[in-house]
């Protein structure tokens, strides 16, 4: 009986259109009783929903604060080689990543982490609020599971692109402004997204490359580049003197602007690259700023040419002029007697006219 009465008290009353004052009084009394029986549950459910949403917002703010601190710590430059710790090591790339590059990567990672945290926390809070309101979550979760499996099979390439983009950013495989070769296309990076990377090719074309399709990446703008110059000198030239001239010209170039920032370290003469009959080829190597190898090589060739001209260095040995005897110019002979048609020899050489 108590269970029945409790069920009746919590059940929604049925209202009919009153036709008399007594009916109005009964209806008002029923509504007041129903409100009196259920208002406490409403207040409790409302407070629970407010508490759930409030805790979710507080948790979201705390998580975002932690992520911001993590991002700032990852983007902070290391004071020493081994002083960046575990978090700094996530963005350390053999000590060649500058501060601006680290900050860009940390901000990108922080944006992804904040989005994932907000979606997870607020989504869980919404499901808990629906559960408090009495919504049956079993069909909803089952439908979401089936939809998730279907989307996972249909959009597996999208998931692959997204995960590949996240790891590309975390590992600093390339960034905006880098010259890269993806195997599919080669060009300068214009934009790095979580799904698509945009490149501008050498002819001005723009390539849109899905991150999941990239199997290998050659980054020509990361760390440092090598400017290689091959110099040809005569076979009989003093190689030690040539090396001294090269070193002097390279040092002068490295002290002038803008090459004082482009050339890193001393220019090295690696040695003899090849030997020919009339020349010797030397290889010169200079470590320089990424992407500036061609500029440094051209400037170094120009300076070496000027230094060789000033020092009188021959680039090739001149071959000895050997003329064969039979090809010598003939001696001038006196004129022949036959050249004069009136001379005795010329007249004697004339044919005898035919006799009639």
JSON list of N, CA and C in Angstrom, two decimals, residues 9-34:
[
{"chain": "A", "resi": 9, "resn": "UNK", "atom": "N", "xyz": [1.81, 9.25, -5.63]},
{"chain": "A", "resi": 9, "resn": "UNK", "atom": "CA", "xyz": [2.19, 10.63, -5.29]},
{"chain": "A", "resi": 9, "resn": "UNK", "atom": "C", "xyz": [3.24, 11.19, -6.24]},
{"chain": "A", "resi": 10, "resn": "UNK", "atom": "N", "xyz": [4.13, 10.32, -6.76]},
{"chain": "A", "resi": 10, "resn": "UNK", "atom": "CA", "xyz": [5.18, 10.77, -7.67]},
{"chain": "A", "resi": 10, "resn": "UNK", "atom": "C", "xyz": [4.74, 10.76, -9.12]},
{"chain": "A", "resi": 11, "resn": "UNK", "atom": "N", "xyz": [3.63, 10.10, -9.41]},
{"chain": "A", "resi": 11, "resn": "UNK", "atom": "CA", "xyz": [3.17, 10.05, -10.80]},
{"chain": "A", "resi": 11, "resn": "UNK", "atom": "C", "xyz": [2.56, 11.39, -11.19]},
{"chain": "A", "resi": 12, "resn": "UNK", "atom": "N", "xyz": [2.58, 11.67, -12.44]},
{"chain": "A", "resi": 12, "resn": "UNK", "atom": "CA", "xyz": [2.04, 12.93, -12.94]},
{"chain": "A", "resi": 12, "resn": "UNK", "atom": "C", "xyz": [0.52, 12.90, -12.91]},
{"chain": "A", "resi": 13, "resn": "UNK", "atom": "N", "xyz": [-0.12, 13.87, -12.26]},
{"chain": "A", "resi": 13, "resn": "UNK", "atom": "CA", "xyz": [-1.59, 13.86, -12.17]},
{"chain": "A", "resi": 13, "resn": "UNK", "atom": "C", "xyz": [-2.21, 14.20, -13.51]},
{"chain": "A", "resi": 14, "resn": "UNK", "atom": "N", "xyz": [-3.45, 13.71, -13.66]},
{"chain": "A", "resi": 14, "resn": "UNK", "atom": "CA", "xyz": [-4.21, 14.00, -14.87]},
{"chain": "A", "resi": 14, "resn": "UNK", "atom": "C", "xyz": [-5.20, 15.12, -14.55]},
{"chain": "A", "resi": 15, "resn": "UNK", "atom": "N", "xyz": [-5.16, 16.16, -15.34]},
{"chain": "A", "resi": 15, "resn": "UNK", "atom": "CA", "xyz": [-6.05, 17.30, -15.11]},
{"chain": "A", "resi": 15, "resn": "UNK", "atom": "C", "xyz": [-7.16, 17.29, -16.15]},
{"chain": "A", "resi": 16, "resn": "UNK", "atom": "N", "xyz": [-8.35, 17.55, -15.68]},
{"chain": "A", "resi": 16, "resn": "UNK", "atom": "CA", "xyz": [-9.52, 17.69, -16.55]},
{"chain": "A", "resi": 16, "resn": "UNK", "atom": "C", "xyz": [-10.08, 19.09, -16.41]},
{"chain": "A", "resi": 17, "resn": "UNK", "atom": "N", "xyz": [-10.79, 19.50, -17.40]},
{"chain": "A", "resi": 17, "resn": "UNK", "atom": "CA", "xyz": [-11.35, 20.84, -17.40]},
{"chain": "A", "resi": 17, "resn": "UNK", "atom": "C", "xyz": [-12.44, 20.95, -16.33]},
{"chain": "A", "resi": 18, "resn": "UNK", "atom": "N", "xyz": [-12.23, 21.81, -15.34]},
{"chain": "A", "resi": 18, "resn": "UNK", "atom": "CA", "xyz": [-13.25, 21.92, -14.27]},
{"chain": "A", "resi": 18, "resn": "UNK", "atom": "C", "xyz": [-14.52, 22.57, -14.80]},
{"chain": "A", "resi": 19, "resn": "UNK", "atom": "N", "xyz": [-15.64, 22.10, -14.26]},
{"chain": "A", "resi": 19, "resn": "UNK", "atom": "CA", "xyz": [-16.95, 22.61, -14.69]},
{"chain": "A", "resi": 19, "resn": "UNK", "atom": "C", "xyz": [-17.69, 23.31, -13.57]},
{"chain": "A", "resi": 20, "resn": "UNK", "atom": "N", "xyz": [-17.13, 23.25, -12.33]},
{"chain": "A", "resi": 20, "resn": "UNK", "atom": "CA", "xyz": [-17.79, 23.91, -11.20]},
{"chain": "A", "resi": 20, "resn": "UNK", "atom": "C", "xyz": [-16.75, 24.40, -10.23]},
{"chain": "A", "resi": 21, "resn": "UNK", "atom": "N", "xyz": [-17.20, 25.12, -9.24]},
{"chain": "A", "resi": 21, "resn": "UNK", "atom": "CA", "xyz": [-16.29, 25.65, -8.23]},
{"chain": "A", "resi": 21, "resn": "UNK", "atom": "C", "xyz": [-15.65, 24.54, -7.44]},
{"chain": "A", "resi": 22, "resn": "UNK", "atom": "N", "xyz": [-16.39, 23.45, -7.20]},
{"chain": "A", "resi": 22, "resn": "UNK", "atom": "CA", "xyz": [-15.83, 22.33, -6.46]},
{"chain": "A", "resi": 22, "resn": "UNK", "atom": "C", "xyz": [-14.72, 21.65, -7.28]},
{"chain": "A", "resi": 23, "resn": "UNK", "atom": "N", "xyz": [-14.96, 21.55, -8.58]},
{"chain": "A", "resi": 23, "resn": "UNK", "atom": "CA", "xyz": [-13.91, 20.96, -9.43]},
{"chain": "A", "resi": 23, "resn": "UNK", "atom": "C", "xyz": [-12.66, 21.83, -9.45]},
{"chain": "A", "resi": 24, "resn": "UNK", "atom": "N", "xyz": [-12.85, 23.13, -9.50]},
{"chain": "A", "resi": 24, "resn": "UNK", "atom": "CA", "xyz": [-11.70, 24.04, -9.47]},
{"chain": "A", "resi": 24, "resn": "UNK", "atom": "C", "xyz": [-10.92, 23.88, -8.18]},
{"chain": "A", "resi": 25, "resn": "UNK", "atom": "N", "xyz": [-11.65, 23.76, -7.10]},
{"chain": "A", "resi": 25, "resn": "UNK", "atom": "CA", "xyz": [-10.98, 23.60, -5.80]},
{"chain": "A", "resi": 25, "resn": "UNK", "atom": "C", "xyz": [-10.22, 22.29, -5.75]},
{"chain": "A", "resi": 26, "resn": "UNK", "atom": "N", "xyz": [-10.86, 21.19, -6.24]},
{"chain": "A", "resi": 26, "resn": "UNK", "atom": "CA", "xyz": [-10.17, 19.89, -6.24]},
{"chain": "A", "resi": 26, "resn": "UNK", "atom": "C", "xyz": [-8.93, 19.91, -7.14]},
{"chain": "A", "resi": 27, "resn": "UNK", "atom": "N", "xyz": [-9.07, 20.52, -8.29]},
{"chain": "A", "resi": 27, "resn": "UNK", "atom": "CA", "xyz": [-7.92, 20.58, -9.21]},
{"chain": "A", "resi": 27, "resn": "UNK", "atom": "C", "xyz": [-6.79, 21.38, -8.62]},
{"chain": "A", "resi": 28, "resn": "UNK", "atom": "N", "xyz": [-7.12, 22.49, -8.00]},
{"chain": "A", "resi": 28, "resn": "UNK", "atom": "CA", "xyz": [-6.08, 23.33, -7.37]},
{"chain": "A", "resi": 28, "resn": "UNK", "atom": "C", "xyz": [-5.41, 22.57, -6.25]},
{"chain": "A", "resi": 29, "resn": "UNK", "atom": "N", "xyz": [-6.25, 21.85, -5.51]},
{"chain": "A", "resi": 29, "resn": "UNK", "atom": "CA", "xyz": [-5.70, 21.08, -4.39]},
{"chain": "A", "resi": 29, "resn": "UNK", "atom": "C", "xyz": [-4.77, 19.97, -4.90]},
{"chain": "A", "resi": 30, "resn": "UNK", "atom": "N", "xyz": [-5.14, 19.31, -5.99]},
{"chain": "A", "resi": 30, "resn": "UNK", "atom": "CA", "xyz": [-4.29, 18.25, -6.56]},
{"chain": "A", "resi": 30, "resn": "UNK", "atom": "C", "xyz": [-2.96, 18.81, -7.09]},
{"chain": "A", "resi": 31, "resn": "UNK", "atom": "N", "xyz": [-3.07, 19.95, -7.78]},
{"chain": "A", "resi": 31, "resn": "UNK", "atom": "CA", "xyz": [-1.85, 20.56, -8.31]},
{"chain": "A", "resi": 31, "resn": "UNK", "atom": "C", "xyz": [-0.93, 20.99, -7.18]},
{"chain": "A", "resi": 32, "resn": "UNK", "atom": "N", "xyz": [-1.50, 21.56, -6.16]},
{"chain": "A", "resi": 32, "resn": "UNK", "atom": "CA", "xyz": [-0.68, 21.99, -5.02]},
{"chain": "A", "resi": 32, "resn": "UNK", "atom": "C", "xyz": [-0.04, 20.79, -4.34]},
{"chain": "A", "resi": 33, "resn": "UNK", "atom": "N", "xyz": [-0.81, 19.70, -4.22]},
{"chain": "A", "resi": 33, "resn": "UNK", "atom": "CA", "xyz": [-0.24, 18.49, -3.62]},
{"chain": "A", "resi": 33, "resn": "UNK", "atom": "C", "xyz": [0.86, 17.89, -4.46]},
{"chain": "A", "resi": 34, "resn": "UNK", "atom": "N", "xyz": [0.64, 17.93, -5.80]},
{"chain": "A", "resi": 34, "resn": "UNK", "atom": "CA", "xyz": [1.68, 17.38, -6.69]},
{"chain": "A", "resi": 34, "resn": "UNK", "atom": "C", "xyz": [2.96, 18.21, -6.64]}
]
